[in-house]
PDB file of C-alpha atoms and ligand atoms in Angstrom:
ATOM      1  CA  MET A 117      -0.325  15.036  20.338  1.00 45.00           C
ATOM      2  CA  LEU A 118      -0.511  14.459  16.575  1.00 51.00           C
ATOM      3  CA  SER A 119       2.733  13.818  14.794  1.00 63.00           C
ATOM      4  CA  ASP A 120       4.018  15.876  11.878  1.00 80.00           C
ATOM      5  CA  PRO A 121       1.622  15.448   8.889  1.00 77.00           C
ATOM      6  CA  ALA A 122       4.622  14.931   6.615  1.00 90.00           C
ATOM      7  CA  ALA A 123       5.236  11.696   8.555  1.00 92.00           C
ATOM      8  CA  ALA A 124       2.797  10.166   6.058  1.00 96.00           C
ATOM      9  CA  TYR A 125       5.521  10.273   3.421  1.00 97.00           C
ATOM     10  CA  ARG A 126       8.779  10.800   5.285  1.00 97.00           C
ATOM     11  CA  PHE A 127      10.404   7.405   5.689  1.00 98.00           C
ATOM     12  CA  THR A 128      13.786   5.980   6.569  1.00 98.00           C
ATOM     13  CA  ARG A 129      13.099   2.267   6.195  1.00 98.00           C
ATOM     14  CA  ALA A 130      11.140  -0.239   4.181  1.00 98.00           C
ATOM     15  CA  ILE A 131      10.493  -3.927   4.640  1.00 98.00           C
ATOM     16  CA  LEU A 132      10.110  -6.051   1.513  1.00 98.00           C
ATOM     17  CA  ARG A 133       9.810  -9.786   0.961  1.00 98.00           C
ATOM     18  CA  GLU A 134      11.535 -11.570  -1.889  1.00 98.00           C
ATOM     19  CA  PRO A 135       9.002 -13.138  -4.270  1.00 98.00           C
ATOM     20  CA  ALA A 136       8.904 -16.942  -4.268  1.00 98.00           C
ATOM     21  CA  PRO A 137       8.471 -18.930  -7.514  1.00 98.00           C
ATOM     22  CA  SER A 138       4.918 -19.634  -6.258  1.00 98.00           C
ATOM     23  CA  VAL A 139       4.091 -15.941  -6.783  1.00 98.00           C
ATOM     24  CA  VAL A 140       2.951 -16.958 -10.274  1.00 98.00           C
ATOM     25  CA  SER A 141      -0.067 -18.604  -8.551  1.00 97.00           C
ATOM     26  CA  GLY A 142      -0.965 -15.471  -6.583  1.00 98.00           C
ATOM     27  CA  LEU A 143      -4.554 -14.314  -6.201  1.00 98.00           C
ATOM     28  CA  ARG A 144      -6.127 -12.193  -8.903  1.00 97.00           C
ATOM     29  CA  ALA A 145      -9.656 -11.007  -9.640  1.00 93.00           C
ATOM     30  CA  GLU A 146      -9.316 -11.499 -13.366  1.00 94.00           C
ATOM     31  CA  ASP A 147      -6.985 -13.921 -15.091  1.00 95.00           C
ATOM     32  CA  ARG A 148      -4.801 -12.027 -17.566  1.00 96.00           C
ATOM     33  CA  GLY A 149      -2.149 -14.760 -17.588  1.00 97.00           C
ATOM     34  CA  ASP A 150       0.395 -15.785 -14.979  1.00 98.00           C
ATOM     35  CA  PRO A 151       3.296 -13.488 -14.259  1.00 98.00           C
ATOM     36  CA  SER A 152       6.765 -14.661 -15.260  1.00 98.00           C
ATOM     37  CA  PHE A 153       8.785 -15.429 -12.148  1.00 98.00           C
ATOM     38  CA  ASP A 154      12.056 -14.170 -13.662  1.00 98.00           C
ATOM     39  CA  SER A 155      10.471 -10.883 -14.707  1.00 98.00           C
ATOM     40  CA  PHE A 156       8.794 -10.524 -11.311  1.00 98.00           C
ATOM     41  CA  LEU A 157      12.159 -10.994  -9.651  1.00 98.00           C
ATOM     42  CA  SER A 158      13.903  -8.413 -11.812  1.00 98.00           C
ATOM     43  CA  GLU A 159      11.093  -5.882 -11.342  1.00 98.00           C
ATOM     44  CA  HIS A 160      11.277  -6.506  -7.599  1.00 98.00           C
ATOM     45  CA  LEU A 161      15.018  -5.751  -7.660  1.00 98.00           C
ATOM     46  CA  ALA A 162      14.334  -2.525  -9.572  1.00 98.00           C
ATOM     47  CA  TYR A 163      11.622  -1.640  -7.032  1.00 98.00           C
ATOM     48  CA  ARG A 164      14.092  -2.153  -4.216  1.00 98.00           C
ATOM     49  CA  ALA A 165      16.608   0.113  -5.968  1.00 98.00           C
ATOM     50  CA  ALA A 166      13.936   2.792  -6.439  1.00 98.00           C
ATOM     51  CA  LEU A 167      13.136   2.789  -2.715  1.00 98.00           C
ATOM     52  CA  GLU A 168      16.827   3.103  -1.950  1.00 98.00           C
ATOM     53  CA  ALA A 169      17.124   5.973  -4.437  1.00 98.00           C
ATOM     54  CA  ALA A 170      14.316   7.698  -2.527  1.00 98.00           C
ATOM     55  CA  GLY A 171      16.421   7.522   0.633  1.00 98.00           C
ATOM     56  CA  LEU A 172      15.048   4.410   2.341  1.00 98.00           C
ATOM     57  CA  SER A 173      17.119   1.708   3.918  1.00 98.00           C
ATOM     58  CA  VAL A 174      15.584  -1.515   2.601  1.00 98.00           C
ATOM     59  CA  HIS A 175      15.341  -4.726   4.586  1.00 98.00           C
ATOM     60  CA  VAL A 176      14.406  -7.773   2.476  1.00 98.00           C
ATOM     61  CA  GLU A 177      12.806 -10.787   4.157  1.00 98.00           C
ATOM     62  CA  PRO A 178      13.307 -14.263   2.651  1.00 98.00           C
ATOM     63  CA  ALA A 179      10.758 -15.694   0.220  1.00 98.00           C
ATOM     64  CA  LEU A 180       7.930 -17.857   1.582  1.00 98.00           C
ATOM     65  CA  PRO A 181       7.121 -20.448  -1.105  1.00 98.00           C
ATOM     66  CA  GLU A 182       4.050 -21.713   0.770  1.00 98.00           C
ATOM     67  CA  LEU A 183       2.478 -18.229   0.731  1.00 98.00           C
ATOM     68  CA  PRO A 184       2.261 -17.105  -2.939  1.00 98.00           C
ATOM     69  CA  ASP A 185       1.035 -13.555  -2.195  1.00 98.00           C
ATOM     70  CA  SER A 186       3.490 -12.906   0.629  1.00 98.00           C
ATOM     71  CA  VAL A 187       5.546 -10.532  -1.572  1.00 98.00           C
ATOM     72  CA  PHE A 188       2.654  -8.074  -1.011  1.00 98.00           C
ATOM     73  CA  VAL A 189       3.866  -7.265   2.501  1.00 98.00           C
ATOM     74  CA  GLU A 190       1.759  -4.165   2.943  1.00 98.00           C
ATOM     75  CA  ASP A 191      -1.448  -6.150   3.472  1.00 98.00           C
ATOM     76  CA  PRO A 192      -0.822  -8.046   6.730  1.00 98.00           C
ATOM     77  CA  ALA A 193       0.328  -5.037   8.793  1.00 98.00           C
ATOM     78  CA  PHE A 194      -0.127  -1.283   9.133  1.00 98.00           C
ATOM     79  CA  VAL A 195       2.701   0.846  10.484  1.00 98.00           C
ATOM     80  CA  LEU A 196       2.410   4.448  11.680  1.00 98.00           C
ATOM     81  CA  PRO A 197       4.966   6.589  13.507  1.00 96.00           C
ATOM     82  CA  GLU A 198       3.459   5.464  16.840  1.00 96.00           C
ATOM     83  CA  GLY A 199       3.667   1.699  16.181  1.00 98.00           C
ATOM     84  CA  GLY A 200       2.400  -1.174  14.086  1.00 98.00           C
ATOM     85  CA  VAL A 201      -0.858  -3.081  13.912  1.00 98.00           C
ATOM     86  CA  LEU A 202      -0.889  -6.735  12.889  1.00 98.00           C
ATOM     87  CA  LEU A 203      -3.970  -7.107  10.734  1.00 98.00           C
ATOM     88  CA  ARG A 204      -6.347 -10.009  10.088  1.00 98.00           C
ATOM     89  CA  MET A 205      -6.616 -10.932   6.428  1.00 98.00           C
ATOM     90  CA  SER A 206      -9.838 -12.413   5.067  1.00 98.00           C
ATOM     91  CA  ALA A 207      -8.324 -14.191   2.054  1.00 98.00           C
ATOM     92  CA  PRO A 208      -7.758 -17.745   3.422  1.00 98.00           C
ATOM     93  CA  SER A 209      -4.540 -18.270   1.448  1.00 98.00           C
ATOM     94  CA  ARG A 210      -3.059 -15.115   3.011  1.00 98.00           C
ATOM     95  CA  GLU A 211      -4.022 -15.628   6.694  1.00 97.00           C
ATOM     96  CA  GLU A 212      -0.600 -16.877   7.756  1.00 98.00           C
ATOM     97  CA  GLU A 213       1.201 -13.864   6.323  1.00 98.00           C
ATOM     98  CA  THR A 214       0.440 -11.902   9.499  1.00 98.00           C
ATOM     99  CA  ASP A 215       2.597 -14.132  11.720  1.00 98.00           C
ATOM    100  CA  GLU A 216       5.400 -13.936   9.185  1.00 98.00           C
ATOM    101  CA  ILE A 217       5.374 -10.139   8.964  1.00 98.00           C
ATOM    102  CA  ALA A 218       5.165  -9.901  12.752  1.00 98.00           C
ATOM    103  CA  ASP A 219       8.554 -11.591  12.977  1.00 94.00           C
ATOM    104  CA  ALA A 220      10.016  -9.145  10.453  1.00 96.00           C
ATOM    105  CA  LEU A 221       8.559  -6.003  12.049  1.00 98.00           C
ATOM    106  CA  ALA A 222       9.196  -6.865  15.692  1.00 97.00           C
ATOM    107  CA  ALA A 223      12.817  -5.745  15.407  1.00 95.00           C
ATOM    108  CA  PHE A 224      11.752  -2.268  14.334  1.00 97.00           C
ATOM    109  CA  VAL A 225       8.383  -1.288  15.840  1.00 97.00           C
ATOM    110  CA  GLU A 226       6.145  -2.018  18.784  1.00 98.00           C
ATOM    111  CA  LEU A 227       3.244  -4.166  17.589  1.00 98.00           C
ATOM    112  CA  THR A 228      -0.449  -4.383  18.531  1.00 98.00           C
ATOM    113  CA  GLU A 229      -2.846  -7.036  17.211  1.00 98.00           C
ATOM    114  CA  LEU A 230      -6.167  -6.344  15.543  1.00 98.00           C
ATOM    115  CA  GLN A 231      -8.631  -8.378  17.626  1.00 97.00           C
ATOM    116  CA  GLN A 232     -11.716  -8.614  15.409  1.00 98.00           C
ATOM    117  CA  GLY A 233     -12.933  -8.450  11.847  1.00 98.00           C
ATOM    118  CA  TYR A 234     -10.786  -8.211   8.743  1.00 98.00           C
ATOM    119  CA  VAL A 235      -8.560  -5.455   7.375  1.00 98.00           C
ATOM    120  CA  ASP A 236      -5.984  -5.506   4.561  1.00 98.00           C
ATOM    121  CA  GLY A 237      -3.261  -2.871   4.742  1.00 98.00           C
ATOM    122  CA  GLY A 238      -3.868  -2.009   1.095  1.00 98.00           C
ATOM    123  CA  ASP A 239      -7.179  -0.481   2.162  1.00 98.00           C
ATOM    124  CA  LEU A 240      -5.572   2.034   4.537  1.00 98.00           C
ATOM    125  CA  LEU A 241      -4.356   5.451   3.419  1.00 98.00           C
ATOM    126  CA  PHE A 242      -2.577   7.436   6.142  1.00 98.00           C
ATOM    127  CA  THR A 243      -2.609  11.142   5.361  1.00 98.00           C
ATOM    128  CA  GLY A 244      -0.733  12.365   8.417  1.00 97.00           C
ATOM    129  CA  ARG A 245      -3.879  13.557  10.178  1.00 95.00           C
ATOM    130  CA  GLU A 246      -6.260  10.604   9.693  1.00 97.00           C
ATOM    131  CA  VAL A 247      -6.575   7.182   8.142  1.00 98.00           C
ATOM    132  CA  ILE A 248      -8.949   6.831   5.195  1.00 98.00           C
ATOM    133  CA  ALA A 249     -10.064   3.205   5.085  1.00 98.00           C
ATOM    134  CA  GLY A 250     -11.766   1.416   2.197  1.00 98.00           C
ATOM    135  CA  LEU A 251     -14.586  -1.019   2.900  1.00 98.00           C
ATOM    136  CA  SER A 252     -13.559  -3.487   0.234  1.00 96.00           C
ATOM    137  CA  ARG A 253     -14.160  -7.180  -0.381  1.00 95.00           C
ATOM    138  CA  ARG A 254     -11.234  -7.797   1.994  1.00 97.00           C
ATOM    139  CA  THR A 255     -11.896  -5.196   4.721  1.00 98.00           C
ATOM    140  CA  ASP A 256     -15.065  -5.165   6.832  1.00 98.00           C
ATOM    141  CA  GLU A 257     -16.764  -2.805   9.272  1.00 98.00           C
ATOM    142  CA  GLU A 258     -15.940  -4.931  12.306  1.00 98.00           C
ATOM    143  CA  GLY A 259     -12.249  -4.800  11.434  1.00 98.00           C
ATOM    144  CA  LEU A 260     -12.309  -1.065  10.888  1.00 98.00           C
ATOM    145  CA  GLN A 261     -14.087  -0.514  14.211  1.00 98.00           C
ATOM    146  CA  ALA A 262     -11.413  -2.532  15.999  1.00 98.00           C
ATOM    147  CA  LEU A 263      -8.681  -0.637  14.141  1.00 98.00           C
ATOM    148  CA  SER A 264     -10.245   2.733  14.913  1.00 98.00           C
ATOM    149  CA  ARG A 265      -9.969   2.001  18.646  1.00 98.00           C
ATOM    150  CA  ILE A 266      -6.236   1.377  18.301  1.00 98.00           C
ATOM    151  CA  LEU A 267      -5.724   4.473  16.141  1.00 98.00           C
ATOM    152  CA  ALA A 268      -7.722   6.643  18.557  1.00 98.00           C
ATOM    153  CA  ASP A 269      -5.074   5.954  21.206  1.00 97.00           C
ATOM    154  CA  TRP A 270      -2.501   7.323  18.763  1.00 97.00           C
ATOM    155  CA  GLY A 271      -4.600  10.412  18.000  1.00 97.00           C
ATOM    156  CA  TYR A 272      -5.755   9.509  14.498  1.00 98.00           C
ATOM    157  CA  PRO A 273      -9.400   9.321  13.414  1.00 98.00           C
ATOM    158  CA  LEU A 274     -10.302   6.558  10.972  1.00 98.00           C
ATOM    159  CA  ARG A 275     -12.678   7.451   8.152  1.00 97.00           C
ATOM    160  CA  PRO A 276     -14.362   4.391   6.562  1.00 98.00           C
ATOM    161  CA  VAL A 277     -15.275   4.920   2.913  1.00 97.00           C
ATOM    162  CA  ALA A 278     -17.296   2.840   0.467  1.00 95.00           C
ATOM    163  CA  MET A 279     -15.303   1.459  -2.430  1.00 91.00           C
ATOM    164  CA  PRO A 280     -16.359   1.467  -6.060  1.00 87.00           C
ATOM    165  CA  GLU A 281     -16.477  -1.920  -7.797  1.00 87.00           C
ATOM    166  CA  GLY A 282     -13.386  -2.965  -9.666  1.00 88.00           C
ATOM    167  CA  LEU A 283     -10.689  -1.979  -7.165  1.00 93.00           C
ATOM    168  CA  LEU A 284      -9.116  -4.683  -5.001  1.00 95.00           C
ATOM    169  CA  HIS A 285      -7.942  -2.234  -2.363  1.00 97.00           C
ATOM    170  CA  LEU A 286      -8.367   1.485  -1.670  1.00 98.00           C
ATOM    171  CA  LYS A 287      -4.723   2.107  -2.615  1.00 98.00           C
ATOM    172  CA  THR A 288      -5.202   0.257  -5.891  1.00 97.00           C
ATOM    173  CA  GLY A 289      -6.893   3.499  -6.887  1.00 97.00           C
ATOM    174  CA  CYS A 290      -5.185   6.282  -4.947  1.00 98.00           C
ATOM    175  CA  ALA A 291      -1.991   7.558  -3.363  1.00 98.00           C
ATOM    176  CA  LEU A 292      -0.963  10.458  -1.193  1.00 98.00           C
ATOM    177  CA  LEU A 293       0.888  13.226  -3.043  1.00 98.00           C
ATOM    178  CA  ASP A 294       1.313  15.394   0.053  1.00 97.00           C
ATOM    179  CA  GLU A 295      -0.568  15.988   3.302  1.00 95.00           C
ATOM    180  CA  GLU A 296      -3.265  17.963   1.458  1.00 96.00           C
ATOM    181  CA  THR A 297      -3.360  16.209  -1.917  1.00 98.00           C
ATOM    182  CA  VAL A 298      -4.360  12.788  -3.204  1.00 98.00           C
ATOM    183  CA  LEU A 299      -3.812  11.214  -6.632  1.00 98.00           C
ATOM    184  CA  ALA A 300      -6.826   9.044  -7.524  1.00 98.00           C
ATOM    185  CA  VAL A 301      -8.625   7.279 -10.330  1.00 97.00           C
ATOM    186  CA  PRO A 302     -11.639   9.325 -11.490  1.00 97.00           C
ATOM    187  CA  LEU A 303     -14.122   6.830 -10.015  1.00 93.00           C
ATOM    188  CA  LEU A 304     -12.705   7.342  -6.513  1.00 95.00           C
ATOM    189  CA  ALA A 305     -11.844  11.002  -7.006  1.00 95.00           C
ATOM    190  CA  ARG A 306     -15.449  11.873  -7.887  1.00 94.00           C
ATOM    191  CA  SER A 307     -17.040   9.701  -5.184  1.00 93.00           C
ATOM    192  CA  GLY A 308     -16.447  12.277  -2.454  1.00 92.00           C
ATOM    193  CA  VAL A 309     -14.322   9.987  -0.280  1.00 95.00           C
ATOM    194  CA  PHE A 310     -11.506  12.537  -0.226  1.00 97.00           C
ATOM    195  CA  SER A 311     -13.491  15.513   0.997  1.00 96.00           C
ATOM    196  CA  GLY A 312     -11.106  17.922   2.705  1.00 96.00           C
ATOM    197  CA  TYR A 313      -8.249  17.105   0.299  1.00 98.00           C
ATOM    198  CA  ARG A 314      -7.243  18.363  -3.117  1.00 98.00           C
ATOM    199  CA  VAL A 315      -7.705  15.510  -5.571  1.00 98.00           C
ATOM    200  CA  VAL A 316      -5.691  15.035  -8.740  1.00 98.00           C
ATOM    201  CA  GLU A 317      -7.201  12.578 -11.209  1.00 98.00           C
ATOM    202  CA  THR A 318      -5.170  10.104 -13.227  1.00 98.00           C
ATOM    203  CA  PRO A 319      -5.358  10.787 -16.973  1.00 98.00           C
ATOM    204  CA  GLU A 320      -7.694   8.602 -19.030  1.00 98.00           C
ATOM    205  CA  GLY A 321      -6.171   5.209 -19.727  1.00 98.00           C
ATOM    206  CA  GLU A 322      -3.575   5.613 -16.949  1.00 98.00           C
ATOM    207  CA  GLU A 323      -5.733   4.597 -13.987  1.00 97.00           C
ATOM    208  CA  ALA A 324      -3.170   2.027 -12.819  1.00 96.00           C
ATOM    209  CA  ALA A 325      -0.733   4.896 -12.175  1.00 98.00           C
ATOM    210  CA  ALA A 326      -2.795   5.815  -9.104  1.00 98.00           C
ATOM    211  CA  ASN A 327      -1.103   2.993  -7.214  1.00 98.00           C
ATOM    212  CA  ALA A 328       1.899   5.203  -6.509  1.00 98.00           C
ATOM    213  CA  LEU A 329       4.118   6.040  -3.549  1.00 98.00           C
ATOM    214  CA  ARG A 330       5.241   9.342  -2.106  1.00 98.00           C
ATOM    215  CA  LEU A 331       8.628   8.622  -0.550  1.00 98.00           C
ATOM    216  CA  ASN A 332      10.355  11.644   0.963  1.00 98.00           C
ATOM    217  CA  ALA A 333      11.017  14.099  -1.891  1.00 97.00           C
ATOM    218  CA  VAL A 334      10.202  11.520  -4.556  1.00 97.00           C
ATOM    219  CA  MET A 335       6.923  10.490  -6.184  1.00 98.00           C
ATOM    220  CA  LEU A 336       7.417   6.905  -7.347  1.00 98.00           C
ATOM    221  CA  ILE A 337       5.038   5.807 -10.093  1.00 98.00           C
ATOM    222  CA  ALA A 338       4.856   2.716 -12.263  1.00 98.00           C
ATOM    223  CA  SER A 339       6.674   2.892 -15.604  1.00 98.00           C
ATOM    224  CA  GLY A 340       4.606   3.334 -18.740  1.00 98.00           C
ATOM    225  CA  TYR A 341       2.273   6.100 -17.574  1.00 98.00           C
ATOM    226  CA  ARG A 342       3.787   9.011 -19.484  1.00 98.00           C
ATOM    227  CA  GLU A 343       0.965  11.507 -19.028  1.00 98.00           C
ATOM    228  CA  THR A 344       0.801  10.934 -15.276  1.00 98.00           C
ATOM    229  CA  ALA A 345       4.574  11.337 -14.970  1.00 98.00           C
ATOM    230  CA  GLU A 346       4.470  14.558 -16.948  1.00 98.00           C
ATOM    231  CA  MET A 347       1.485  15.923 -15.009  1.00 98.00           C
ATOM    232  CA  LEU A 348       3.178  15.295 -11.660  1.00 98.00           C
ATOM    233  CA  SER A 349       6.465  16.784 -12.883  1.00 98.00           C
ATOM    234  CA  VAL A 350       4.658  19.930 -13.987  1.00 98.00           C
ATOM    235  CA  MET A 351       3.064  20.083 -10.521  1.00 97.00           C
ATOM    236  CA  GLY A 352       6.578  20.163  -9.067  1.00 97.00           C
ATOM    237  CA  TYR A 353       6.968  16.582  -7.889  1.00 97.00           C
ATOM    238  CA  GLU A 354      10.249  14.770  -8.421  1.00 97.00           C
ATOM    239  CA  VAL A 355       9.025  11.728 -10.347  1.00 98.00           C
ATOM    240  CA  LEU A 356      10.789   8.379 -10.380  1.00 98.00           C
ATOM    241  CA  THR A 357       9.442   5.380 -12.281  1.00 98.00           C
ATOM    242  CA  THR A 358       9.867   1.631 -11.956  1.00 98.00           C
ATOM    243  CA  PRO A 359       8.133  -1.260 -13.761  1.00 98.00           C
ATOM    244  CA  VAL A 360       5.500  -3.338 -11.973  1.00 98.00           C
ATOM    245  CA  THR A 361       3.987  -5.143 -14.954  1.00 98.00           C
ATOM    246  CA  GLN A 362       4.140  -8.559 -13.255  1.00 98.00           C
ATOM    247  CA  ALA A 363       2.659  -7.461  -9.909  1.00 98.00           C
ATOM    248  CA  GLU A 364      -0.140  -5.751 -11.855  1.00 97.00           C
ATOM    249  CA  LEU A 365      -1.171  -9.166 -13.209  1.00 97.00           C
ATOM    250  CA  LEU A 366      -1.909 -10.083  -9.562  1.00 98.00           C
ATOM    251  CA  ASP A 367      -3.757  -6.834  -8.775  1.00 96.00           C
ATOM    252  CA  GLY A 368      -0.594  -5.618  -7.047  1.00 97.00           C
ATOM    253  CA  GLY A 369       1.401  -2.459  -7.480  1.00 97.00           C
ATOM    254  CA  LEU A 370       3.910  -0.129  -5.913  1.00 98.00           C
ATOM    255  CA  SER A 371       2.272   0.356  -2.535  1.00 98.00           C
ATOM    256  CA  CYS A 372       1.660  -3.284  -1.661  1.00 98.00           C
ATOM    257  CA  MET A 373       5.234  -4.512  -2.097  1.00 98.00           C
ATOM    258  CA  SER A 374       6.657  -2.673   0.922  1.00 98.00           C
ATOM    259  CA  ILE A 375       5.925  -1.417   4.389  1.00 98.00           C
ATOM    260  CA  ARG A 376       7.455   2.026   4.848  1.00 98.00           C
ATOM    261  CA  PHE A 377       8.155   3.652   8.193  1.00 98.00           C
TER     262      PHE A 377
HETATM  263  N1  LIG B 699      -2.668 -10.764  -5.321  1.00 63.53           N
HETATM  264  C1  LIG B 699      -2.928  -9.890  -4.266  1.00 63.53           C
HETATM  265  C2  LIG B 699      -4.181 -10.237  -3.578  1.00 63.53           C
HETATM  266  O1  LIG B 699      -5.139 -10.569  -4.249  1.00 63.53           O
HETATM  267  O2  LIG B 699      -4.249 -10.248  -2.397  1.00 63.53           O
END
């Protein structure tokens, strides 16, 4: 039996990992300068507070200096109401993050391992009735086939979608607003990957605001995207903002810094 579609945004807990000083060497597609560790840390604290304000109990794992991107905890695992899947990451410097997140998640959810291929959690959008999965530079068909077999046991179809150039992950460019509605950058919104959903486009110049998080009654978006905040408020969403300027320098954003369940 399928669970409640609102389970895609109704959460009680989140797992985060403290950034290590090595985060300044994290992966990025384009070098726009290193983040400042102190600013990253203070934005991470604000992010944690925002999740708590949205009603989540936040569990913070210790920093892992040897794994610079390990603050982006969403990528090595995928958690649904039925359980968690430990993923296989194709970026060599991130491979070991899966074992680390397994230790953190084991206390909370039953875990299954992806057996083949590669999938990053940032490429997976759970809508409550299915999982939309981006075929990105990090996520391949073999991985999605293996994942779809696990999800089938839980009653969720997986829909693989092609990704436009320029987005690291699917959720770099989209977020769930509710079980019927997706916020997306125009490139994704107009590509047809969200057929069956209402799609709200980010205003011009505010594409980075698409990496947002619906958390219970709250829509959390990155600070600095005034038009997006106003548009969502007018649509009736309770908007909360928090800065992620330093994570953005590493192609990160709101979704990748936590696992919600
Ligand atoms: N910096 C996040 C990633 O490239 O995986």
